[in-house]
Amino acid sequence: MEQRDVLVVLFDGLQSLDVSGPVEVLSGANVHTPGAYRIRTASLDGGPIRTSSGLTLTPDLAVADAEPPHTLLVPGGNGTRTPDPRLIDWLRTNAPRARRKVSVCSGALLLAEAGLLDGRRATTHWSLCDTLARRFPAVRVEPEPIYVRDGDLVTSAGVTAGIDLALALVEEDFGRDLALTIARHLVVFLRRPGNQTQFSAQLAVQTAERRPLRDVQQWITENPAADLSVDALAARAGLSPRHFARAFRDEVGMTPGRYVDRTRLEAARRRLEDSTDGIEEVSRHCGYGTAEAMRRAFVRVLGAAPAEYRRRFQPVPAPVS
């Protein structure tokens, strides 16, 4: 078994969970497979750093004293807004020597600042995707997935996505059984698919300004199996179908049809996660009509059929003591 050296870069203002989440996962691998990872932390000068929450972390060494690792992990946090130029210079020179570069949340901004994301696919916290795309136009930003892998580069969304990413890395390095064991111990999902969306349909779009349109949005959410055609929704809003479709798109930011598709998919995801209902029942309850229609929607958007999605994403029951 090849041991993976992991170097976690520390800096003032980082988000503590961006460090502790992945480190807990990787250190959990060592409990069940001793020597799987050698995890070290490093700051610019080797001194303690203060996280955005006020916690103080003491690194193992200075970045200048670190050997090229197998995996370099760059967390995010408020400290990425005005990074120390010395850190960017170090990343620009030394990150390419790592066999795998990983960022959590706004850590992607540091990698981009160092030129490491040019021409690559990447993601970050949903609230920063526009910033990443605007400041670094050479980066191919994908705003929806919780993590994106492009060769030796892996970027992830905020906080808990770092845990998902770390579990995916353990599965890649040492197999699914070890990742599942860690997930059970931490009482988290084994692994959300990387293209799992970062946010719900309701959070991903705007809320309509006019009350009738807001009421329609709420109706769609509460009644995914109803007749949600444009004609039916327009009648509920008291508008002509043409006027409704145009107003909905202008105020919500997407067409009624796309909003319905997203809402039904989210309803189906939640039912698969939270219930033991069969696939046919879930499809009917969420407005798909047939299991095949729901399967096509899941594969198109999430890259996994409903049964596979449930297997990956349904919570693992806590062991009975």
JSON list of C-alpha atoms in Angstrom, two decimals, residues 73-288:
[
{"chain": "A", "resi": 73, "resn": "LEU", "atom": "CA", "xyz": [-5.28, 20.74, 0.22]},
{"chain": "A", "resi": 74, "resn": "VAL", "atom": "CA", "xyz": [-6.14, 24.45, 0.16]},
{"chain": "A", "resi": 75, "resn": "PRO", "atom": "CA", "xyz": [-9.07, 25.49, 2.39]},
{"chain": "A", "resi": 76, "resn": "GLY", "atom": "CA", "xyz": [-11.26, 28.55, 1.98]},
{"chain": "A", "resi": 77, "resn": "GLY", "atom": "CA", "xyz": [-12.54, 31.26, 4.26]},
{"chain": "A", "resi": 78, "resn": "ASN", "atom": "CA", "xyz": [-12.51, 35.02, 4.66]},
{"chain": "A", "resi": 79, "resn": "GLY", "atom": "CA", "xyz": [-8.72, 34.97, 4.43]},
{"chain": "A", "resi": 80, "resn": "THR", "atom": "CA", "xyz": [-8.97, 34.28, 0.69]},
{"chain": "A", "resi": 81, "resn": "ARG", "atom": "CA", "xyz": [-10.37, 37.76, 0.04]},
{"chain": "A", "resi": 82, "resn": "THR", "atom": "CA", "xyz": [-7.03, 39.53, 0.46]},
{"chain": "A", "resi": 83, "resn": "PRO", "atom": "CA", "xyz": [-4.48, 36.71, 0.46]},
{"chain": "A", "resi": 84, "resn": "ASP", "atom": "CA", "xyz": [-0.87, 37.20, 1.42]},
{"chain": "A", "resi": 85, "resn": "PRO", "atom": "CA", "xyz": [1.09, 37.56, -1.84]},
{"chain": "A", "resi": 86, "resn": "ARG", "atom": "CA", "xyz": [3.72, 35.24, -0.42]},
{"chain": "A", "resi": 87, "resn": "LEU", "atom": "CA", "xyz": [1.15, 32.46, -0.20]},
{"chain": "A", "resi": 88, "resn": "ILE", "atom": "CA", "xyz": [0.12, 32.97, -3.82]},
{"chain": "A", "resi": 89, "resn": "ASP", "atom": "CA", "xyz": [3.77, 32.91, -4.90]},
{"chain": "A", "resi": 90, "resn": "TRP", "atom": "CA", "xyz": [4.34, 29.69, -2.94]},
{"chain": "A", "resi": 91, "resn": "LEU", "atom": "CA", "xyz": [1.30, 28.04, -4.50]},
{"chain": "A", "resi": 92, "resn": "ARG", "atom": "CA", "xyz": [2.33, 29.14, -7.99]},
{"chain": "A", "resi": 93, "resn": "THR", "atom": "CA", "xyz": [5.77, 27.57, -7.56]},
{"chain": "A", "resi": 94, "resn": "ASN", "atom": "CA", "xyz": [5.05, 24.53, -5.41]},
{"chain": "A", "resi": 95, "resn": "ALA", "atom": "CA", "xyz": [1.48, 23.37, -6.04]},
{"chain": "A", "resi": 96, "resn": "PRO", "atom": "CA", "xyz": [2.35, 21.91, -9.48]},
{"chain": "A", "resi": 97, "resn": "ARG", "atom": "CA", "xyz": [4.75, 19.53, -7.71]},
{"chain": "A", "resi": 98, "resn": "ALA", "atom": "CA", "xyz": [1.86, 17.85, -5.86]},
{"chain": "A", "resi": 99, "resn": "ARG", "atom": "CA", "xyz": [0.33, 14.88, -7.61]},
{"chain": "A", "resi": 100, "resn": "ARG", "atom": "CA", "xyz": [-3.15, 16.02, -6.62]},
{"chain": "A", "resi": 101, "resn": "LYS", "atom": "CA", "xyz": [-4.33, 19.58, -5.93]},
{"chain": "A", "resi": 102, "resn": "VAL", "atom": "CA", "xyz": [-7.51, 20.00, -3.88]},
{"chain": "A", "resi": 103, "resn": "SER", "atom": "CA", "xyz": [-9.41, 23.09, -2.78]},
{"chain": "A", "resi": 104, "resn": "VAL", "atom": "CA", "xyz": [-12.40, 23.48, -0.49]},
{"chain": "A", "resi": 105, "resn": "CYS", "atom": "CA", "xyz": [-14.85, 26.37, -0.84]},
{"chain": "A", "resi": 106, "resn": "SER", "atom": "CA", "xyz": [-13.11, 29.68, -1.67]},
{"chain": "A", "resi": 107, "resn": "GLY", "atom": "CA", "xyz": [-9.73, 27.98, -1.66]},
{"chain": "A", "resi": 108, "resn": "ALA", "atom": "CA", "xyz": [-10.34, 27.81, -5.41]},
{"chain": "A", "resi": 109, "resn": "LEU", "atom": "CA", "xyz": [-9.77, 31.57, -5.53]},
{"chain": "A", "resi": 110, "resn": "LEU", "atom": "CA", "xyz": [-6.23, 31.08, -4.20]},
{"chain": "A", "resi": 111, "resn": "LEU", "atom": "CA", "xyz": [-5.50, 28.43, -6.81]},
{"chain": "A", "resi": 112, "resn": "ALA", "atom": "CA", "xyz": [-6.92, 30.70, -9.50]},
{"chain": "A", "resi": 113, "resn": "GLU", "atom": "CA", "xyz": [-4.87, 33.65, -8.26]},
{"chain": "A", "resi": 114, "resn": "ALA", "atom": "CA", "xyz": [-1.78, 31.47, -8.63]},
{"chain": "A", "resi": 115, "resn": "GLY", "atom": "CA", "xyz": [-2.75, 30.63, -12.22]},
{"chain": "A", "resi": 116, "resn": "LEU", "atom": "CA", "xyz": [-3.41, 26.98, -11.45]},
{"chain": "A", "resi": 117, "resn": "LEU", "atom": "CA", "xyz": [-7.00, 26.93, -12.72]},
{"chain": "A", "resi": 118, "resn": "ASP", "atom": "CA", "xyz": [-6.41, 28.52, -16.13]},
{"chain": "A", "resi": 119, "resn": "GLY", "atom": "CA", "xyz": [-8.10, 26.42, -18.79]},
{"chain": "A", "resi": 120, "resn": "ARG", "atom": "CA", "xyz": [-9.43, 24.01, -16.16]},
{"chain": "A", "resi": 121, "resn": "ARG", "atom": "CA", "xyz": [-12.91, 23.11, -14.94]},
{"chain": "A", "resi": 122, "resn": "ALA", "atom": "CA", "xyz": [-13.56, 24.20, -11.36]},
{"chain": "A", "resi": 123, "resn": "THR", "atom": "CA", "xyz": [-16.17, 25.11, -8.79]},
{"chain": "A", "resi": 124, "resn": "THR", "atom": "CA", "xyz": [-16.39, 26.92, -5.47]},
{"chain": "A", "resi": 125, "resn": "HIS", "atom": "CA", "xyz": [-19.07, 28.01, -3.01]},
{"chain": "A", "resi": 126, "resn": "TRP", "atom": "CA", "xyz": [-22.19, 28.96, -4.97]},
{"chain": "A", "resi": 127, "resn": "SER", "atom": "CA", "xyz": [-22.05, 32.56, -3.72]},
{"chain": "A", "resi": 128, "resn": "LEU", "atom": "CA", "xyz": [-18.56, 32.98, -5.19]},
{"chain": "A", "resi": 129, "resn": "CYS", "atom": "CA", "xyz": [-18.94, 31.29, -8.57]},
{"chain": "A", "resi": 130, "resn": "ASP", "atom": "CA", "xyz": [-19.73, 34.56, -10.34]},
{"chain": "A", "resi": 131, "resn": "THR", "atom": "CA", "xyz": [-16.73, 36.19, -8.64]},
{"chain": "A", "resi": 132, "resn": "LEU", "atom": "CA", "xyz": [-14.44, 33.35, -9.71]},
{"chain": "A", "resi": 133, "resn": "ALA", "atom": "CA", "xyz": [-15.69, 33.56, -13.30]},
{"chain": "A", "resi": 134, "resn": "ARG", "atom": "CA", "xyz": [-15.44, 37.35, -13.46]},
{"chain": "A", "resi": 135, "resn": "ARG", "atom": "CA", "xyz": [-11.99, 37.67, -11.92]},
{"chain": "A", "resi": 136, "resn": "PHE", "atom": "CA", "xyz": [-10.49, 34.70, -13.72]},
{"chain": "A", "resi": 137, "resn": "PRO", "atom": "CA", "xyz": [-12.11, 34.36, -17.15]},
{"chain": "A", "resi": 138, "resn": "ALA", "atom": "CA", "xyz": [-9.69, 31.61, -18.17]},
{"chain": "A", "resi": 139, "resn": "VAL", "atom": "CA", "xyz": [-11.30, 29.31, -15.58]},
{"chain": "A", "resi": 140, "resn": "ARG", "atom": "CA", "xyz": [-14.22, 27.16, -16.75]},
{"chain": "A", "resi": 141, "resn": "VAL", "atom": "CA", "xyz": [-16.47, 27.66, -13.74]},
{"chain": "A", "resi": 142, "resn": "GLU", "atom": "CA", "xyz": [-19.20, 25.07, -13.06]},
{"chain": "A", "resi": 143, "resn": "PRO", "atom": "CA", "xyz": [-21.49, 26.61, -10.43]},
{"chain": "A", "resi": 144, "resn": "GLU", "atom": "CA", "xyz": [-23.77, 23.70, -9.57]},
{"chain": "A", "resi": 145, "resn": "PRO", "atom": "CA", "xyz": [-21.69, 20.59, -8.69]},
{"chain": "A", "resi": 146, "resn": "ILE", "atom": "CA", "xyz": [-20.50, 20.10, -5.11]},
{"chain": "A", "resi": 147, "resn": "TYR", "atom": "CA", "xyz": [-17.11, 19.15, -6.49]},
{"chain": "A", "resi": 148, "resn": "VAL", "atom": "CA", "xyz": [-15.43, 19.03, -9.87]},
{"chain": "A", "resi": 149, "resn": "ARG", "atom": "CA", "xyz": [-12.47, 16.92, -10.90]},
{"chain": "A", "resi": 150, "resn": "ASP", "atom": "CA", "xyz": [-10.28, 17.92, -13.83]},
{"chain": "A", "resi": 151, "resn": "GLY", "atom": "CA", "xyz": [-7.31, 15.59, -14.00]},
{"chain": "A", "resi": 152, "resn": "ASP", "atom": "CA", "xyz": [-5.08, 16.14, -10.97]},
{"chain": "A", "resi": 153, "resn": "LEU", "atom": "CA", "xyz": [-7.15, 19.13, -9.86]},
{"chain": "A", "resi": 154, "resn": "VAL", "atom": "CA", "xyz": [-10.22, 18.79, -7.61]},
{"chain": "A", "resi": 155, "resn": "THR", "atom": "CA", "xyz": [-12.23, 21.79, -6.43]},
{"chain": "A", "resi": 156, "resn": "SER", "atom": "CA", "xyz": [-15.27, 21.71, -4.17]},
{"chain": "A", "resi": 157, "resn": "ALA", "atom": "CA", "xyz": [-18.08, 23.85, -2.86]},
{"chain": "A", "resi": 158, "resn": "GLY", "atom": "CA", "xyz": [-18.49, 25.04, 0.72]},
{"chain": "A", "resi": 159, "resn": "VAL", "atom": "CA", "xyz": [-17.83, 23.36, 4.06]},
{"chain": "A", "resi": 160, "resn": "THR", "atom": "CA", "xyz": [-19.65, 20.00, 3.98]},
{"chain": "A", "resi": 161, "resn": "ALA", "atom": "CA", "xyz": [-18.69, 19.50, 0.34]},
{"chain": "A", "resi": 162, "resn": "GLY", "atom": "CA", "xyz": [-15.12, 19.16, 1.63]},
{"chain": "A", "resi": 163, "resn": "ILE", "atom": "CA", "xyz": [-16.24, 16.07, 3.54]},
{"chain": "A", "resi": 164, "resn": "ASP", "atom": "CA", "xyz": [-17.89, 14.66, 0.42]},
{"chain": "A", "resi": 165, "resn": "LEU", "atom": "CA", "xyz": [-14.73, 15.33, -1.53]},
{"chain": "A", "resi": 166, "resn": "ALA", "atom": "CA", "xyz": [-12.48, 13.71, 1.09]},
{"chain": "A", "resi": 167, "resn": "LEU", "atom": "CA", "xyz": [-14.67, 10.59, 1.13]},
{"chain": "A", "resi": 168, "resn": "ALA", "atom": "CA", "xyz": [-14.43, 10.45, -2.66]},
{"chain": "A", "resi": 169, "resn": "LEU", "atom": "CA", "xyz": [-10.63, 10.68, -2.43]},
{"chain": "A", "resi": 170, "resn": "VAL", "atom": "CA", "xyz": [-10.50, 7.85, 0.12]},
{"chain": "A", "resi": 171, "resn": "GLU", "atom": "CA", "xyz": [-12.69, 5.72, -2.13]},
{"chain": "A", "resi": 172, "resn": "GLU", "atom": "CA", "xyz": [-10.44, 6.49, -5.07]},
{"chain": "A", "resi": 173, "resn": "ASP", "atom": "CA", "xyz": [-7.26, 5.74, -3.11]},
{"chain": "A", "resi": 174, "resn": "PHE", "atom": "CA", "xyz": [-8.27, 2.73, -1.01]},
{"chain": "A", "resi": 175, "resn": "GLY", "atom": "CA", "xyz": [-11.69, 1.53, -2.12]},
{"chain": "A", "resi": 176, "resn": "ARG", "atom": "CA", "xyz": [-15.38, 1.92, -1.35]},
{"chain": "A", "resi": 177, "resn": "ASP", "atom": "CA", "xyz": [-15.40, -0.27, 1.77]},
{"chain": "A", "resi": 178, "resn": "LEU", "atom": "CA", "xyz": [-13.01, 2.01, 3.64]},
{"chain": "A", "resi": 179, "resn": "ALA", "atom": "CA", "xyz": [-14.93, 5.13, 2.58]},
{"chain": "A", "resi": 180, "resn": "LEU", "atom": "CA", "xyz": [-18.18, 3.52, 3.74]},
{"chain": "A", "resi": 181, "resn": "THR", "atom": "CA", "xyz": [-16.66, 2.61, 7.11]},
{"chain": "A", "resi": 182, "resn": "ILE", "atom": "CA", "xyz": [-15.54, 6.21, 7.66]},
{"chain": "A", "resi": 183, "resn": "ALA", "atom": "CA", "xyz": [-18.93, 7.57, 6.59]},
{"chain": "A", "resi": 184, "resn": "ARG", "atom": "CA", "xyz": [-20.68, 5.29, 9.06]},
{"chain": "A", "resi": 185, "resn": "HIS", "atom": "CA", "xyz": [-18.37, 6.37, 11.85]},
{"chain": "A", "resi": 186, "resn": "LEU", "atom": "CA", "xyz": [-18.96, 10.04, 11.09]},
{"chain": "A", "resi": 187, "resn": "VAL", "atom": "CA", "xyz": [-22.71, 9.41, 10.54]},
{"chain": "A", "resi": 188, "resn": "VAL", "atom": "CA", "xyz": [-22.69, 11.11, 7.13]},
{"chain": "A", "resi": 189, "resn": "PHE", "atom": "CA", "xyz": [-23.69, 10.05, 3.64]},
{"chain": "A", "resi": 190, "resn": "LEU", "atom": "CA", "xyz": [-21.20, 7.69, 2.03]},
{"chain": "A", "resi": 191, "resn": "ARG", "atom": "CA", "xyz": [-20.65, 10.07, -0.83]},
{"chain": "A", "resi": 192, "resn": "ARG", "atom": "CA", "xyz": [-22.81, 12.52, -2.68]},
{"chain": "A", "resi": 193, "resn": "PRO", "atom": "CA", "xyz": [-22.23, 12.33, -6.42]},
{"chain": "A", "resi": 194, "resn": "GLY", "atom": "CA", "xyz": [-19.87, 15.09, -7.49]},
{"chain": "A", "resi": 195, "resn": "ASN", "atom": "CA", "xyz": [-22.47, 16.58, -9.76]},
{"chain": "A", "resi": 196, "resn": "GLN", "atom": "CA", "xyz": [-25.00, 16.77, -6.95]},
{"chain": "A", "resi": 197, "resn": "THR", "atom": "CA", "xyz": [-26.30, 20.34, -7.07]},
{"chain": "A", "resi": 198, "resn": "GLN", "atom": "CA", "xyz": [-25.10, 22.76, -4.38]},
{"chain": "A", "resi": 199, "resn": "PHE", "atom": "CA", "xyz": [-28.50, 24.18, -3.61]},
{"chain": "A", "resi": 200, "resn": "SER", "atom": "CA", "xyz": [-32.22, 23.58, -3.91]},
{"chain": "A", "resi": 201, "resn": "ALA", "atom": "CA", "xyz": [-34.42, 24.78, -6.75]},
{"chain": "A", "resi": 202, "resn": "GLN", "atom": "CA", "xyz": [-35.87, 27.42, -4.44]},
{"chain": "A", "resi": 203, "resn": "LEU", "atom": "CA", "xyz": [-32.47, 28.77, -3.40]},
{"chain": "A", "resi": 204, "resn": "ALA", "atom": "CA", "xyz": [-31.09, 28.62, -6.92]},
{"chain": "A", "resi": 205, "resn": "VAL", "atom": "CA", "xyz": [-33.57, 31.10, -8.31]},
{"chain": "A", "resi": 206, "resn": "GLN", "atom": "CA", "xyz": [-35.12, 34.41, -7.47]},
{"chain": "A", "resi": 207, "resn": "THR", "atom": "CA", "xyz": [-38.41, 34.84, -5.67]},
{"chain": "A", "resi": 208, "resn": "ALA", "atom": "CA", "xyz": [-40.95, 36.58, -7.87]},
{"chain": "A", "resi": 209, "resn": "GLU", "atom": "CA", "xyz": [-41.83, 40.15, -6.97]},
{"chain": "A", "resi": 210, "resn": "ARG", "atom": "CA", "xyz": [-45.55, 39.86, -7.65]},
{"chain": "A", "resi": 211, "resn": "ARG", "atom": "CA", "xyz": [-47.70, 37.96, -5.18]},
{"chain": "A", "resi": 212, "resn": "PRO", "atom": "CA", "xyz": [-49.55, 35.80, -7.76]},
{"chain": "A", "resi": 213, "resn": "LEU", "atom": "CA", "xyz": [-46.24, 34.52, -9.15]},
{"chain": "A", "resi": 214, "resn": "ARG", "atom": "CA", "xyz": [-44.84, 33.88, -5.65]},
{"chain": "A", "resi": 215, "resn": "ASP", "atom": "CA", "xyz": [-47.98, 31.93, -4.85]},
{"chain": "A", "resi": 216, "resn": "VAL", "atom": "CA", "xyz": [-47.49, 29.86, -7.99]},
{"chain": "A", "resi": 217, "resn": "GLN", "atom": "CA", "xyz": [-43.89, 29.10, -6.97]},
{"chain": "A", "resi": 218, "resn": "GLN", "atom": "CA", "xyz": [-45.12, 27.89, -3.59]},
{"chain": "A", "resi": 219, "resn": "TRP", "atom": "CA", "xyz": [-47.88, 25.84, -5.23]},
{"chain": "A", "resi": 220, "resn": "ILE", "atom": "CA", "xyz": [-45.37, 24.09, -7.49]},
{"chain": "A", "resi": 221, "resn": "THR", "atom": "CA", "xyz": [-43.21, 23.20, -4.49]},
{"chain": "A", "resi": 222, "resn": "GLU", "atom": "CA", "xyz": [-46.12, 21.82, -2.48]},
{"chain": "A", "resi": 223, "resn": "ASN", "atom": "CA", "xyz": [-47.82, 20.00, -5.37]},
{"chain": "A", "resi": 224, "resn": "PRO", "atom": "CA", "xyz": [-45.19, 18.45, -7.69]},
{"chain": "A", "resi": 225, "resn": "ALA", "atom": "CA", "xyz": [-47.65, 15.80, -8.91]},
{"chain": "A", "resi": 226, "resn": "ALA", "atom": "CA", "xyz": [-50.30, 18.32, -9.97]},
{"chain": "A", "resi": 227, "resn": "ASP", "atom": "CA", "xyz": [-50.93, 19.62, -13.48]},
{"chain": "A", "resi": 228, "resn": "LEU", "atom": "CA", "xyz": [-48.05, 22.10, -13.74]},
{"chain": "A", "resi": 229, "resn": "SER", "atom": "CA", "xyz": [-48.43, 23.01, -17.38]},
{"chain": "A", "resi": 230, "resn": "VAL", "atom": "CA", "xyz": [-48.07, 26.65, -18.34]},
{"chain": "A", "resi": 231, "resn": "ASP", "atom": "CA", "xyz": [-51.81, 26.87, -19.01]},
{"chain": "A", "resi": 232, "resn": "ALA", "atom": "CA", "xyz": [-52.68, 25.51, -15.56]},
{"chain": "A", "resi": 233, "resn": "LEU", "atom": "CA", "xyz": [-50.18, 27.70, -13.76]},
{"chain": "A", "resi": 234, "resn": "ALA", "atom": "CA", "xyz": [-51.22, 30.77, -15.71]},
{"chain": "A", "resi": 235, "resn": "ALA", "atom": "CA", "xyz": [-54.85, 30.18, -14.74]},
{"chain": "A", "resi": 236, "resn": "ARG", "atom": "CA", "xyz": [-53.81, 29.92, -11.08]},
{"chain": "A", "resi": 237, "resn": "ALA", "atom": "CA", "xyz": [-51.96, 33.26, -11.38]},
{"chain": "A", "resi": 238, "resn": "GLY", "atom": "CA", "xyz": [-54.87, 34.89, -13.19]},
{"chain": "A", "resi": 239, "resn": "LEU", "atom": "CA", "xyz": [-52.80, 35.67, -16.27]},
{"chain": "A", "resi": 240, "resn": "SER", "atom": "CA", "xyz": [-52.80, 34.64, -19.90]},
{"chain": "A", "resi": 241, "resn": "PRO", "atom": "CA", "xyz": [-50.35, 31.79, -20.64]},
{"chain": "A", "resi": 242, "resn": "ARG", "atom": "CA", "xyz": [-48.15, 34.06, -22.76]},
{"chain": "A", "resi": 243, "resn": "HIS", "atom": "CA", "xyz": [-48.09, 36.86, -20.18]},
{"chain": "A", "resi": 244, "resn": "PHE", "atom": "CA", "xyz": [-47.48, 34.38, -17.35]},
{"chain": "A", "resi": 245, "resn": "ALA", "atom": "CA", "xyz": [-44.57, 32.65, -19.09]},
{"chain": "A", "resi": 246, "resn": "ARG", "atom": "CA", "xyz": [-42.87, 35.97, -19.86]},
{"chain": "A", "resi": 247, "resn": "ALA", "atom": "CA", "xyz": [-43.43, 37.41, -16.37]},
{"chain": "A", "resi": 248, "resn": "PHE", "atom": "CA", "xyz": [-42.29, 34.21, -14.65]},
{"chain": "A", "resi": 249, "resn": "ARG", "atom": "CA", "xyz": [-39.08, 34.09, -16.66]},
{"chain": "A", "resi": 250, "resn": "ASP", "atom": "CA", "xyz": [-38.35, 37.77, -16.02]},
{"chain": "A", "resi": 251, "resn": "GLU", "atom": "CA", "xyz": [-38.97, 37.63, -12.25]},
{"chain": "A", "resi": 252, "resn": "VAL", "atom": "CA", "xyz": [-37.76, 34.12, -11.38]},
{"chain": "A", "resi": 253, "resn": "GLY", "atom": "CA", "xyz": [-34.86, 33.87, -13.80]},
{"chain": "A", "resi": 254, "resn": "MET", "atom": "CA", "xyz": [-35.92, 30.71, -15.62]},
{"chain": "A", "resi": 255, "resn": "THR", "atom": "CA", "xyz": [-38.87, 29.40, -17.59]},
{"chain": "A", "resi": 256, "resn": "PRO", "atom": "CA", "xyz": [-41.82, 27.80, -15.78]},
{"chain": "A", "resi": 257, "resn": "GLY", "atom": "CA", "xyz": [-40.98, 24.46, -17.37]},
{"chain": "A", "resi": 258, "resn": "ARG", "atom": "CA", "xyz": [-37.42, 24.47, -16.12]},
{"chain": "A", "resi": 259, "resn": "TYR", "atom": "CA", "xyz": [-38.53, 25.53, -12.65]},
{"chain": "A", "resi": 260, "resn": "VAL", "atom": "CA", "xyz": [-41.04, 22.66, -12.57]},
{"chain": "A", "resi": 261, "resn": "ASP", "atom": "CA", "xyz": [-38.36, 20.20, -13.70]},
{"chain": "A", "resi": 262, "resn": "ARG", "atom": "CA", "xyz": [-35.99, 21.35, -10.95]},
{"chain": "A", "resi": 263, "resn": "THR", "atom": "CA", "xyz": [-38.67, 21.27, -8.28]},
{"chain": "A", "resi": 264, "resn": "ARG", "atom": "CA", "xyz": [-39.81, 17.76, -9.21]},
{"chain": "A", "resi": 265, "resn": "LEU", "atom": "CA", "xyz": [-36.24, 16.51, -9.24]},
{"chain": "A", "resi": 266, "resn": "GLU", "atom": "CA", "xyz": [-35.61, 18.00, -5.81]},
{"chain": "A", "resi": 267, "resn": "ALA", "atom": "CA", "xyz": [-38.84, 16.49, -4.45]},
{"chain": "A", "resi": 268, "resn": "ALA", "atom": "CA", "xyz": [-37.82, 13.08, -5.80]},
{"chain": "A", "resi": 269, "resn": "ARG", "atom": "CA", "xyz": [-34.31, 13.37, -4.37]},
{"chain": "A", "resi": 270, "resn": "ARG", "atom": "CA", "xyz": [-35.65, 14.18, -0.92]},
{"chain": "A", "resi": 271, "resn": "ARG", "atom": "CA", "xyz": [-38.17, 11.35, -1.01]},
{"chain": "A", "resi": 272, "resn": "LEU", "atom": "CA", "xyz": [-35.47, 8.89, -2.04]},
{"chain": "A", "resi": 273, "resn": "GLU", "atom": "CA", "xyz": [-33.28, 10.14, 0.81]},
{"chain": "A", "resi": 274, "resn": "ASP", "atom": "CA", "xyz": [-35.94, 10.29, 3.51]},
{"chain": "A", "resi": 275, "resn": "SER", "atom": "CA", "xyz": [-38.32, 7.42, 2.78]},
{"chain": "A", "resi": 276, "resn": "THR", "atom": "CA", "xyz": [-38.37, 3.76, 1.83]},
{"chain": "A", "resi": 277, "resn": "ASP", "atom": "CA", "xyz": [-41.02, 4.30, -0.87]},
{"chain": "A", "resi": 278, "resn": "GLY", "atom": "CA", "xyz": [-40.46, 2.31, -4.05]},
{"chain": "A", "resi": 279, "resn": "ILE", "atom": "CA", "xyz": [-39.19, 3.98, -7.20]},
{"chain": "A", "resi": 280, "resn": "GLU", "atom": "CA", "xyz": [-42.60, 3.75, -8.90]},
{"chain": "A", "resi": 281, "resn": "GLU", "atom": "CA", "xyz": [-44.32, 5.39, -5.93]},
{"chain": "A", "resi": 282, "resn": "VAL", "atom": "CA", "xyz": [-41.74, 8.17, -5.76]},
{"chain": "A", "resi": 283, "resn": "SER", "atom": "CA", "xyz": [-42.11, 8.88, -9.46]},
{"chain": "A", "resi": 284, "resn": "ARG", "atom": "CA", "xyz": [-45.90, 9.18, -9.17]},
{"chain": "A", "resi": 285, "resn": "HIS", "atom": "CA", "xyz": [-45.76, 11.31, -6.02]},
{"chain": "A", "resi": 286, "resn": "CYS", "atom": "CA", "xyz": [-43.30, 13.73, -7.62]},
{"chain": "A", "resi": 287, "resn": "GLY", "atom": "CA", "xyz": [-45.12, 14.20, -10.89]},
{"chain": "A", "resi": 288, "resn": "TYR", "atom": "CA", "xyz": [-43.09, 12.02, -13.26]}
]
